[in-house]
Amino acid sequence: MNTYIEKVLKEIKTKNKQEPEYIQAVDEVFSSIEPNIIAHPDYEKVALLERLAEPERLVIFRVPYVNDEGKTIVHRGFRVQFSSLIGPYKGGLRFHPDVNQSIIKFLGFEQIFKNALTGLPIGGGKGGSDFNPKDKSNAEIMRFCQSFMTELQRHISKDIDVPAGDIGVGEREIGYLFGQYKRIKNIYEGGVITGKGLSYGGSLVRKEATGYGLIYFMREMLKNAGGITFNGKTVTISGSGNVAIYACEKALEYGAKVVAMSDSDGCIYDKNGIDLNLIKEIKEQKRERISTYLNSHPDAQYLKKESNDSPIWSIKTDIALPCATQNELTLNSARELVSNGLLALGEGANMPCTKEATEYLLANNILLAPAKAANAGGVAVSAIEMSQNSMRYYFDFEVVDKKLNEIMINIFLQCKKATEKYNLGTNYVSGANIAAFEKLADAMISQGIV
Ligand code: NDP
């Protein structure tokens, strides 16, 4: 490995010992941009890698709220404002008990690259809390969101930092967060948060954007690999949240047969093809566990999750779409997928494959659509939501969907161009990292030492 990259990675590992996910994310990017670093020995003098990996700012704050029993509970809130090189900090909020500094920093770091690939003027940020919205009442969630925003509002605005949703933060939570921001600031500032409801400034297609965008990217990648299409292919999708549901919807529209979906407790396998309307009812309306699918489809199977290796990856499939969470697909699972004849894998979730799983999939010539590129559709439509808010205007569904499609095609072409430039075959993981890095490095050099 190039000595400058090696030195910086060593320093980052020493300085951030307690942050394995953050180290994993930086390691993956820096290990794949070697050709750029070799071509630019000047980067070391201006500490370009060190500056890229160090967040501009990280805010950690107390989030107290009163639960339905009248007891005060205290959670920890985070917002990392990672990079404003190419626009206001932009990235979602995650409410999940696993949230910690390492997870927020890894997500914030990846967001910089993803946002650069969209071609839109957005920097990178991320935030969240170790609050678990599952099993909480609506009133508890509202009080928590209000408390979270009471602190966050000091740090954000439509031109500074624009949060959105992520795991555990959907349209309901965005509404409560936005309402509190408006109340404190006494201003209707639509562009301060994205993923809003359609009745008060949200964009059509935002809900569908990440899932649809993933399938648009995959469509291009498959087409480029000899005219392969989704039609007739078997697909398995982990998760059953926002990204998973709309990836499923578009894959079905393209003629695929989706046979399995999951949540954190286990997965359902329906060899007749998943009943997506039922999944939407269970997950979007009733907020129940996916196992209740069997009440309506007793022929389907429920496979409980017993270890780190999710049972969904033992199901034979042509295309796997991990759309749940980081490191959900291990080396064991990758081996199983490959031995069952996997053709392609698309990362809907952020960093869903462990480092070893990614290396194994690439070594076995699996077509791998990396998260930074393949799941950028959500943030792209968020940026389009910000534009509509600034214009005080709404675009039709078809207009936004067409724009999303064009953005995803363009992201694929950027990845492909980078793989061709550096003879990387179909390694789009490196292609995405290199394409985004080139843009960021250029912006950093242009803006001087900041
Ligand atoms: P949701 O909260 O809507 O859904 C998350 C899904 O993943 C649920 O089915 C959940 O199951 C499952 N899940 C969460 N944590 C775990 C875990 N530790 N193990 C197994 N399953 C888990 O989130 P999204 O769909 O919005 O996000 C999913 C992924 O996509 C995340 O990695 C997110 O960062 C990424 N992403 C999301 C974007 C968006 O626009 N929403 C944009 C780009 C990336 P359960 O209900 O049991 O917890």
Short mmCIF file of C-alpha atoms and ligand atoms in Angstrom, two decimals:
data_model
loop_
_atom_site.label_atom_id
_atom_site.label_comp_id
_atom_site.label_asym_id
_atom_site.label_seq_id
_atom_site.Cartn_x
_atom_site.Cartn_y
_atom_site.Cartn_z
CA MET A 1 0.00 0.00 0.00
CA ASN A 2 1.10 3.59 -0.70
CA THR A 3 3.11 4.91 2.27
CA TYR A 4 1.01 8.08 2.71
CA ILE A 5 -2.26 6.11 2.86
CA GLU A 6 -0.65 3.59 5.20
CA LYS A 7 0.55 6.35 7.53
CA VAL A 8 -2.83 8.11 7.66
CA LEU A 9 -4.75 4.88 8.22
CA LYS A 10 -2.39 3.96 11.06
CA GLU A 11 -2.93 7.34 12.71
CA ILE A 12 -6.71 7.09 12.33
CA LYS A 13 -6.76 3.60 13.84
CA THR A 14 -4.68 4.75 16.81
CA LYS A 15 -6.70 7.92 17.39
CA ASN A 16 -10.12 6.29 17.07
CA LYS A 17 -9.58 2.91 18.71
CA GLN A 18 -13.13 2.78 20.05
CA GLU A 19 -14.72 3.37 16.65
CA PRO A 20 -14.60 0.17 14.56
CA GLU A 21 -17.32 1.11 12.06
CA TYR A 22 -15.71 4.49 11.37
CA ILE A 23 -12.31 2.85 10.88
CA GLN A 24 -13.89 0.24 8.57
CA ALA A 25 -15.49 2.94 6.40
CA VAL A 26 -12.30 5.02 6.11
CA ASP A 27 -10.17 1.94 5.47
CA GLU A 28 -12.43 0.83 2.60
CA VAL A 29 -12.27 4.21 0.88
CA PHE A 30 -8.57 4.92 1.42
CA SER A 31 -7.57 1.42 0.34
CA SER A 32 -9.25 1.92 -3.01
CA ILE A 33 -7.99 5.38 -3.96
CA GLU A 34 -4.34 4.40 -4.21
CA PRO A 35 -4.09 5.26 -7.94
CA ASN A 36 -5.23 8.84 -7.25
CA ILE A 37 -2.81 9.28 -4.37
CA ILE A 38 0.09 7.93 -6.42
CA ALA A 39 -0.81 10.35 -9.22
CA HIS A 40 -0.89 13.29 -6.76
CA PRO A 41 2.13 13.28 -4.44
CA ASP A 42 1.20 16.91 -3.59
CA TYR A 43 -1.81 15.69 -1.55
CA GLU A 44 0.39 14.57 1.33
CA LYS A 45 1.89 18.03 1.86
CA VAL A 46 -1.58 19.56 2.25
CA ALA A 47 -2.77 16.69 4.49
CA LEU A 48 -5.66 16.01 2.15
CA LEU A 49 -6.55 12.57 3.53
CA GLU A 50 -6.26 13.67 7.16
CA ARG A 51 -8.58 16.61 6.49
CA LEU A 52 -11.09 14.47 4.60
CA ALA A 53 -11.35 11.93 7.42
CA GLU A 54 -11.66 14.44 10.26
CA PRO A 55 -15.19 15.83 10.73
CA GLU A 56 -15.52 19.60 10.62
CA ARG A 57 -17.61 19.36 13.78
CA LEU A 58 -19.27 16.75 16.01
CA VAL A 59 -22.00 17.78 18.42
CA ILE A 60 -23.06 15.45 21.25
CA PHE A 61 -26.01 16.43 23.37
CA ARG A 62 -28.42 15.36 26.08
CA VAL A 63 -31.97 14.47 25.03
CA PRO A 64 -34.29 14.14 28.05
CA TYR A 65 -37.97 13.32 27.64
CA VAL A 66 -40.83 12.20 29.86
CA ASN A 67 -42.29 8.77 29.09
CA ASP A 68 -45.97 7.79 29.44
CA GLU A 69 -45.39 6.66 33.04
CA GLY A 70 -44.19 10.16 33.94
CA LYS A 71 -40.56 9.10 34.29
CA THR A 72 -37.77 11.18 32.78
CA ILE A 73 -35.49 9.25 30.43
CA VAL A 74 -32.20 10.63 29.11
CA HIS A 75 -30.76 9.72 25.73
CA ARG A 76 -27.67 10.82 23.83
CA GLY A 77 -28.03 12.83 20.63
CA PHE A 78 -25.39 13.27 17.90
CA ARG A 79 -24.86 15.39 14.82
CA VAL A 80 -21.69 15.12 12.83
CA GLN A 81 -21.14 17.95 10.37
CA PHE A 82 -18.55 16.12 8.36
CA SER A 83 -17.90 18.17 5.26
CA SER A 84 -19.32 21.34 3.75
CA LEU A 85 -16.97 21.24 0.75
CA ILE A 86 -19.67 21.06 -1.88
CA GLY A 87 -22.79 22.24 -0.06
CA PRO A 88 -24.59 22.40 3.29
CA TYR A 89 -24.07 19.35 5.50
CA LYS A 90 -26.71 16.82 4.45
CA GLY A 91 -27.58 13.41 5.85
CA GLY A 92 -30.19 11.56 7.84
CA LEU A 93 -30.97 11.03 11.52
CA ARG A 94 -31.02 7.50 12.92
CA PHE A 95 -32.93 6.52 16.07
CA HIS A 96 -31.78 3.07 17.12
CA PRO A 97 -30.36 1.68 20.38
CA ASP A 98 -27.05 0.79 18.62
CA VAL A 99 -26.33 4.41 17.70
CA ASN A 100 -22.99 5.67 19.00
CA GLN A 101 -20.20 7.98 17.89
CA SER A 102 -18.57 5.34 15.70
CA ILE A 103 -21.77 4.61 13.78
CA ILE A 104 -22.58 8.29 13.30
CA LYS A 105 -19.06 9.04 12.09
CA PHE A 106 -19.00 6.12 9.66
CA LEU A 107 -22.34 7.19 8.23
CA GLY A 108 -21.24 10.83 8.02
CA PHE A 109 -17.99 9.91 6.30
CA GLU A 110 -19.75 7.75 3.70
CA GLN A 111 -22.34 10.48 3.15
CA ILE A 112 -19.69 12.90 1.84
CA PHE A 113 -18.81 10.54 -0.98
CA LYS A 114 -22.38 9.57 -1.74
CA ASN A 115 -23.50 13.18 -1.93
CA ALA A 116 -20.57 14.04 -4.20
CA LEU A 117 -21.67 11.30 -6.62
CA THR A 118 -25.18 12.74 -6.95
CA GLY A 119 -23.71 15.79 -8.70
CA LEU A 120 -25.88 18.02 -6.53
CA PRO A 121 -24.60 20.78 -4.21
CA ILE A 122 -24.74 18.94 -0.88
CA GLY A 123 -22.04 18.29 1.72
CA GLY A 124 -22.05 15.42 4.21
CA GLY A 125 -23.46 15.00 7.71
CA LYS A 126 -25.35 12.49 9.84
CA GLY A 127 -26.95 12.31 13.24
CA GLY A 128 -29.22 10.42 15.53
CA SER A 129 -29.74 9.03 18.98
CA ASP A 130 -29.63 5.78 20.93
CA PHE A 131 -33.39 6.16 21.44
CA ASN A 132 -35.43 3.09 20.41
CA PRO A 133 -38.72 4.19 18.79
CA LYS A 134 -40.01 0.61 18.70
CA ASP A 135 -42.73 -0.04 21.27
CA LYS A 136 -43.01 3.66 22.14
CA SER A 137 -46.36 5.43 22.02
CA ASN A 138 -47.00 8.16 19.50
CA ALA A 139 -46.95 10.74 22.30
CA GLU A 140 -43.58 9.49 23.57
CA ILE A 141 -42.12 9.71 20.08
CA MET A 142 -43.43 13.25 19.70
CA ARG A 143 -41.96 14.36 23.03
CA PHE A 144 -38.63 12.74 22.20
CA CYS A 145 -38.47 14.39 18.75
CA GLN A 146 -39.34 17.77 20.27
CA SER A 147 -36.58 17.43 22.84
CA PHE A 148 -34.09 16.29 20.19
CA MET A 149 -34.88 19.31 18.01
CA THR A 150 -34.77 21.72 20.95
CA GLU A 151 -31.00 21.25 20.92
CA LEU A 152 -30.43 20.41 17.23
CA GLN A 153 -32.07 23.63 16.01
CA ARG A 154 -29.02 25.65 17.17
CA HIS A 155 -26.85 23.85 14.68
CA ILE A 156 -28.95 23.61 11.52
CA SER A 157 -30.65 25.72 8.84
CA LYS A 158 -31.45 25.32 5.16
CA ASP A 159 -28.01 26.71 4.23
CA ILE A 160 -25.98 25.14 7.05
CA ASP A 161 -27.12 21.60 7.75
CA VAL A 162 -30.17 19.74 6.49
CA PRO A 163 -31.14 16.49 8.26
CA ALA A 164 -33.55 13.83 6.95
CA GLY A 165 -34.69 10.34 8.00
CA ASP A 166 -32.81 7.05 8.34
CA ILE A 167 -33.43 3.92 10.44
CA GLY A 168 -36.21 4.64 12.95
CA VAL A 169 -36.88 8.10 11.55
CA GLY A 170 -39.67 8.20 8.99
CA GLU A 171 -42.27 10.71 7.92
CA ARG A 172 -43.94 10.78 11.35
CA GLU A 173 -40.70 11.66 13.17
CA ILE A 174 -39.68 14.22 10.51
CA GLY A 175 -43.06 15.93 11.03
CA TYR A 176 -42.54 16.25 14.79
CA LEU A 177 -38.95 17.46 14.32
CA PHE A 178 -39.97 20.04 11.74
CA GLY A 179 -42.91 21.26 13.85
CA GLN A 180 -40.60 21.90 16.81
CA TYR A 181 -38.02 23.68 14.64
CA LYS A 182 -40.73 25.96 13.28
CA ARG A 183 -42.07 26.69 16.75
CA ILE A 184 -38.68 27.60 18.22
CA LYS A 185 -37.41 29.61 15.25
CA ASN A 186 -40.73 31.24 14.34
CA ILE A 187 -39.99 30.68 10.67
CA TYR A 188 -41.34 28.42 7.94
CA GLU A 189 -38.02 27.13 6.62
CA GLY A 190 -39.06 24.12 4.52
CA GLY A 191 -35.55 23.36 3.31
CA VAL A 192 -34.18 22.79 6.82
CA ILE A 193 -35.23 19.14 6.83
CA THR A 194 -36.21 16.67 4.11
CA GLY A 195 -38.51 13.68 3.97
CA LYS A 196 -41.40 15.93 5.01
CA GLY A 197 -45.03 14.94 4.51
CA LEU A 198 -46.59 15.96 1.21
CA SER A 199 -49.08 18.28 2.93
CA TYR A 200 -46.38 20.66 4.24
CA GLY A 201 -43.44 20.79 1.85
CA GLY A 202 -42.38 17.23 1.12
CA SER A 203 -41.47 15.99 -2.34
CA LEU A 204 -43.19 13.34 -4.36
CA VAL A 205 -40.91 10.29 -4.84
CA ARG A 206 -38.87 11.00 -1.66
CA LYS A 207 -40.46 8.00 0.05
CA GLU A 208 -39.67 5.73 -2.89
CA ALA A 209 -36.36 7.34 -3.84
CA THR A 210 -33.73 5.16 -2.14
CA GLY A 211 -35.37 1.86 -3.08
CA TYR A 212 -36.21 2.91 -6.63
CA GLY A 213 -32.77 4.46 -7.07
CA LEU A 214 -31.12 1.21 -5.98
CA ILE A 215 -33.00 -0.71 -8.67
CA TYR A 216 -32.25 1.95 -11.31
CA PHE A 217 -28.54 1.66 -10.51
CA MET A 218 -28.70 -2.15 -10.56
CA ARG A 219 -30.57 -2.07 -13.88
CA GLU A 220 -27.70 -0.11 -15.43
CA MET A 221 -25.04 -2.35 -13.90
CA LEU A 222 -26.79 -5.53 -15.11
CA LYS A 223 -27.41 -4.08 -18.58
CA ASN A 224 -23.72 -3.23 -18.83
CA ALA A 225 -22.81 -6.83 -17.94
CA GLY A 226 -24.18 -8.25 -21.19
CA GLY A 227 -27.77 -7.07 -21.28
CA ILE A 228 -28.96 -8.84 -18.12
CA THR A 229 -32.38 -7.70 -16.81
CA PHE A 230 -34.43 -8.13 -13.64
CA ASN A 231 -37.11 -9.97 -15.57
CA GLY A 232 -37.57 -13.49 -14.18
CA LYS A 233 -34.75 -13.16 -11.64
CA THR A 234 -35.17 -14.31 -8.06
CA VAL A 235 -34.48 -11.55 -5.53
CA THR A 236 -34.08 -11.55 -1.74
CA ILE A 237 -34.24 -8.29 0.22
CA SER A 238 -33.21 -7.88 3.84
CA GLY A 239 -35.13 -5.39 5.96
CA SER A 240 -38.74 -4.36 5.50
CA GLY A 241 -38.40 -0.64 6.09
CA ASN A 242 -38.44 2.30 3.73
CA VAL A 243 -35.55 1.22 1.48
CA ALA A 244 -36.51 -2.48 1.34
CA ILE A 245 -40.17 -1.87 0.54
CA TYR A 246 -39.57 0.46 -2.40
CA ALA A 247 -36.68 -1.60 -3.77
CA CYS A 248 -39.13 -4.51 -3.73
CA GLU A 249 -41.80 -2.44 -5.49
CA LYS A 250 -39.52 -1.44 -8.38
CA ALA A 251 -37.95 -4.91 -8.70
CA LEU A 252 -41.46 -6.38 -9.02
CA GLU A 253 -42.32 -3.76 -11.63
CA TYR A 254 -39.26 -4.90 -13.62
CA GLY A 255 -40.51 -8.51 -13.57
CA ALA A 256 -38.37 -9.93 -10.75
CA LYS A 257 -39.69 -12.48 -8.26
CA VAL A 258 -38.96 -11.32 -4.70
CA VAL A 259 -39.09 -14.36 -2.42
CA ALA A 260 -37.83 -13.12 0.95
CA MET A 261 -37.77 -10.06 3.22
CA SER A 262 -36.81 -9.65 6.88
CA ASP A 263 -36.70 -7.58 10.05
CA SER A 264 -34.27 -7.75 12.94
CA ASP A 265 -35.94 -10.87 14.38
CA GLY A 266 -36.00 -13.07 11.28
CA CYS A 267 -37.10 -13.44 7.68
CA ILE A 268 -40.06 -14.70 5.71
CA TYR A 269 -39.57 -16.90 2.67
CA ASP A 270 -42.51 -17.06 0.30
CA LYS A 271 -41.65 -19.22 -2.68
CA ASN A 272 -44.77 -17.95 -4.48
CA GLY A 273 -43.43 -14.40 -4.34
CA ILE A 274 -43.77 -11.80 -1.59
CA ASP A 275 -47.14 -10.09 -1.17
CA LEU A 276 -45.86 -6.51 -1.04
CA ASN A 277 -49.20 -4.93 -0.20
CA LEU A 278 -49.33 -7.08 2.91
CA ILE A 279 -45.75 -6.11 3.86
CA LYS A 280 -46.71 -2.44 3.51
CA GLU A 281 -49.76 -2.98 5.70
CA ILE A 282 -47.73 -4.80 8.38
CA LYS A 283 -44.80 -2.39 8.38
CA GLU A 284 -46.09 1.01 7.30
CA GLN A 285 -49.55 0.98 8.87
CA LYS A 286 -49.62 -1.50 11.74
CA ARG A 287 -45.90 -1.32 12.66
CA GLU A 288 -45.89 -5.05 13.49
CA ARG A 289 -43.26 -7.77 13.21
CA ILE A 290 -42.74 -9.41 9.82
CA SER A 291 -43.58 -12.84 11.27
CA THR A 292 -47.28 -11.85 11.19
CA TYR A 293 -47.06 -12.29 7.38
CA LEU A 294 -47.74 -15.98 8.01
CA ASN A 295 -51.21 -15.20 9.42
CA SER A 296 -52.32 -14.38 5.86
CA HIS A 297 -49.87 -16.65 4.00
CA PRO A 298 -49.56 -19.86 6.01
CA ASP A 299 -47.64 -21.46 3.10
CA ALA A 300 -44.74 -19.08 3.64
CA GLN A 301 -41.90 -19.95 6.02
CA TYR A 302 -40.55 -17.88 8.90
CA LEU A 303 -36.84 -18.31 9.65
CA LYS A 304 -35.83 -16.87 12.99
CA LYS A 305 -32.50 -15.07 13.28
CA GLU A 306 -30.32 -17.07 15.67
CA SER A 307 -26.85 -15.65 15.04
CA ASN A 308 -24.97 -12.89 13.21
CA ASP A 309 -25.55 -14.75 9.95
CA SER A 310 -29.05 -13.74 8.92
CA PRO A 311 -31.07 -16.73 7.61
CA ILE A 312 -32.17 -14.69 4.58
CA TRP A 313 -28.74 -15.14 2.97
CA SER A 314 -29.05 -18.93 3.01
CA ILE A 315 -31.94 -18.72 0.52
CA LYS A 316 -30.98 -19.38 -3.10
CA THR A 317 -31.23 -16.20 -5.14
CA ASP A 318 -29.94 -14.50 -8.29
CA ILE A 319 -29.89 -11.02 -6.77
CA ALA A 320 -29.43 -10.11 -3.09
CA LEU A 321 -30.36 -6.66 -1.80
CA PRO A 322 -29.22 -5.99 1.78
CA CYS A 323 -31.44 -3.08 2.84
CA ALA A 324 -31.39 -3.27 6.66
CA THR A 325 -28.21 -2.15 8.42
CA GLN A 326 -24.40 -2.09 8.55
CA ASN A 327 -22.40 -5.34 8.60
CA GLU A 328 -25.55 -7.45 8.25
CA LEU A 329 -23.94 -9.66 5.60
CA THR A 330 -20.97 -11.63 6.89
CA LEU A 331 -18.29 -13.68 5.13
CA ASN A 332 -20.26 -16.88 5.94
CA SER A 333 -23.34 -15.41 4.31
CA ALA A 334 -21.36 -14.24 1.27
CA ARG A 335 -19.97 -17.76 0.85
CA GLU A 336 -23.44 -19.23 1.05
CA LEU A 337 -24.86 -16.78 -1.48
CA VAL A 338 -22.03 -17.47 -3.94
CA SER A 339 -22.32 -21.24 -3.58
CA ASN A 340 -26.05 -20.87 -4.32
CA GLY A 341 -25.30 -19.16 -7.64
CA LEU A 342 -25.56 -15.45 -6.77
CA LEU A 343 -25.21 -13.14 -9.77
CA ALA A 344 -25.38 -9.65 -8.28
CA LEU A 345 -25.71 -7.81 -4.99
CA GLY A 346 -26.98 -4.27 -4.47
CA GLU A 347 -26.34 -2.41 -1.22
CA GLY A 348 -29.49 -0.54 -0.20
CA ALA A 349 -28.26 -0.20 3.38
CA ASN A 350 -25.08 1.68 4.27
CA MET A 351 -22.02 -0.62 4.53
CA PRO A 352 -24.19 -3.77 4.81
CA CYS A 353 -21.34 -6.14 3.92
CA THR A 354 -18.45 -6.75 6.26
CA LYS A 355 -15.01 -6.03 4.78
CA GLU A 356 -14.36 -9.76 4.39
CA ALA A 357 -17.73 -10.33 2.71
CA THR A 358 -17.07 -7.52 0.20
CA GLU A 359 -13.64 -8.92 -0.64
CA TYR A 360 -15.08 -12.41 -1.08
CA LEU A 361 -17.89 -11.24 -3.36
CA LEU A 362 -15.50 -9.23 -5.53
CA ALA A 363 -13.01 -12.11 -5.69
CA ASN A 364 -15.84 -14.32 -6.95
CA ASN A 365 -16.80 -11.84 -9.68
CA ILE A 366 -20.16 -11.00 -8.19
CA LEU A 367 -21.53 -7.75 -9.63
CA LEU A 368 -21.57 -5.54 -6.55
CA ALA A 369 -23.42 -2.21 -6.48
CA PRO A 370 -21.81 -0.28 -3.59
CA ALA A 371 -23.97 1.67 -1.14
CA LYS A 372 -22.36 5.06 -1.73
CA ALA A 373 -23.48 4.91 -5.34
CA ALA A 374 -26.47 2.59 -5.31
CA ASN A 375 -28.42 4.09 -2.41
CA ALA A 376 -27.73 7.74 -3.28
CA GLY A 377 -31.24 8.15 -4.72
CA GLY A 378 -32.70 9.09 -1.35
CA VAL A 379 -30.38 11.99 -0.72
CA ALA A 380 -30.64 13.06 -4.36
CA VAL A 381 -34.40 13.45 -4.08
CA SER A 382 -33.90 15.17 -0.73
CA ALA A 383 -31.81 17.76 -2.57
CA ILE A 384 -34.63 18.08 -5.12
CA GLU A 385 -37.03 18.58 -2.18
CA MET A 386 -34.78 21.45 -0.97
CA SER A 387 -34.90 23.01 -4.44
CA GLN A 388 -38.70 22.82 -4.52
CA ASN A 389 -38.86 24.40 -1.06
CA SER A 390 -36.63 27.29 -2.19
CA MET A 391 -38.79 27.79 -5.28
CA ARG A 392 -42.00 27.41 -3.22
CA TYR A 393 -43.15 24.98 -5.87
CA TYR A 394 -43.95 21.27 -6.31
CA PHE A 395 -42.82 19.00 -9.14
CA ASP A 396 -45.06 16.16 -10.40
CA PHE A 397 -44.22 12.56 -9.56
CA GLU A 398 -43.07 11.85 -13.14
CA VAL A 399 -40.74 14.86 -13.14
CA VAL A 400 -38.96 13.84 -9.93
CA ASP A 401 -38.84 10.16 -10.88
CA LYS A 402 -37.30 11.02 -14.27
CA LYS A 403 -34.71 13.20 -12.56
CA LEU A 404 -33.93 10.39 -10.08
CA ASN A 405 -33.52 7.93 -12.94
CA GLU A 406 -31.12 10.29 -14.74
CA ILE A 407 -29.10 10.86 -11.57
CA MET A 408 -28.75 7.11 -10.95
CA ILE A 409 -27.68 6.51 -14.57
CA ASN A 410 -25.14 9.27 -14.21
CA ILE A 411 -23.81 7.81 -10.95
CA PHE A 412 -23.38 4.45 -12.64
CA LEU A 413 -21.54 6.08 -15.54
CA GLN A 414 -19.16 7.87 -13.14
CA CYS A 415 -18.36 4.55 -11.42
CA LYS A 416 -17.87 2.81 -14.77
CA LYS A 417 -15.61 5.57 -16.07
CA ALA A 418 -13.39 5.28 -12.99
CA THR A 419 -13.17 1.48 -13.32
CA GLU A 420 -12.17 1.87 -16.98
CA LYS A 421 -9.62 4.59 -16.26
CA TYR A 422 -7.84 2.42 -13.70
CA ASN A 423 -8.44 -1.04 -15.24
CA LEU A 424 -10.59 -2.22 -12.37
CA GLY A 425 -12.90 -4.52 -14.34
CA THR A 426 -16.33 -4.41 -12.72
CA ASN A 427 -15.09 -3.39 -9.28
CA TYR A 428 -17.65 -0.61 -8.76
CA VAL A 429 -16.76 -0.43 -5.06
CA SER A 430 -13.43 1.11 -6.01
CA GLY A 431 -15.02 2.89 -8.97
CA ALA A 432 -17.47 4.75 -6.71
CA ASN A 433 -14.81 5.65 -4.16
CA ILE A 434 -12.43 6.96 -6.83
CA ALA A 435 -15.08 8.96 -8.71
CA ALA A 436 -16.29 10.66 -5.53
CA PHE A 437 -12.77 11.21 -4.21
CA GLU A 438 -11.66 12.96 -7.41
CA LYS A 439 -14.45 15.47 -7.03
CA LEU A 440 -13.83 16.05 -3.33
CA ALA A 441 -10.07 16.34 -3.75
CA ASP A 442 -10.58 18.95 -6.44
CA ALA A 443 -12.93 20.93 -4.18
CA MET A 444 -10.46 20.70 -1.30
CA ILE A 445 -7.51 21.91 -3.32
CA SER A 446 -9.60 24.76 -4.79
CA GLN A 447 -10.74 25.98 -1.36
CA GLY A 448 -7.28 26.09 0.24
CA ILE A 449 -6.29 24.82 3.67
CA VAL A 450 -9.53 24.75 5.66
P1 NDP B 1 -36.20 1.73 8.39
O1 NDP B 1 -36.15 2.09 9.82
O2 NDP B 1 -37.35 2.15 7.57
O3 NDP B 1 -36.08 0.13 8.23
C1 NDP B 1 -34.98 -0.54 8.73
C2 NDP B 1 -35.18 -2.03 8.49
O4 NDP B 1 -33.96 -2.71 8.79
C3 NDP B 1 -36.23 -2.64 9.36
O5 NDP B 1 -36.82 -3.73 8.70
C4 NDP B 1 -35.42 -3.12 10.57
O6 NDP B 1 -36.01 -4.18 11.29
C5 NDP B 1 -34.16 -3.59 9.91
N1 NDP B 1 -33.04 -3.48 10.83
C6 NDP B 1 -32.64 -2.37 11.50
N2 NDP B 1 -31.62 -2.64 12.31
C7 NDP B 1 -31.36 -3.94 12.14
C8 NDP B 1 -30.40 -4.82 12.70
N3 NDP B 1 -29.51 -4.39 13.62
N4 NDP B 1 -30.42 -6.10 12.28
C9 NDP B 1 -31.31 -6.54 11.36
N5 NDP B 1 -32.26 -5.75 10.82
C10 NDP B 1 -32.27 -4.48 11.20
O7 NDP B 1 -34.82 2.25 7.76
P2 NDP B 1 -34.47 2.55 6.24
O8 NDP B 1 -35.14 1.58 5.35
O9 NDP B 1 -34.66 3.99 6.02
O10 NDP B 1 -32.90 2.31 6.22
C11 NDP B 1 -32.34 1.02 5.96
C12 NDP B 1 -30.89 1.18 5.56
O11 NDP B 1 -30.81 2.00 4.38
C13 NDP B 1 -29.98 1.85 6.60
O12 NDP B 1 -28.69 1.30 6.50
C14 NDP B 1 -29.94 3.30 6.13
O13 NDP B 1 -28.80 3.97 6.59
C15 NDP B 1 -29.91 3.09 4.62
N6 NDP B 1 -30.34 4.24 3.84
C16 NDP B 1 -31.58 4.79 4.01
C17 NDP B 1 -31.97 5.86 3.24
C18 NDP B 1 -33.33 6.42 3.30
O14 NDP B 1 -33.66 7.26 2.45
N7 NDP B 1 -34.19 6.00 4.21
C19 NDP B 1 -31.03 6.48 2.29
C20 NDP B 1 -29.79 5.77 2.12
C21 NDP B 1 -29.47 4.71 2.91
P3 NDP B 1 -36.68 -3.87 12.73
O15 NDP B 1 -37.97 -3.19 12.43
O16 NDP B 1 -36.83 -5.21 13.34
O17 NDP B 1 -35.70 -3.02 13.47
#
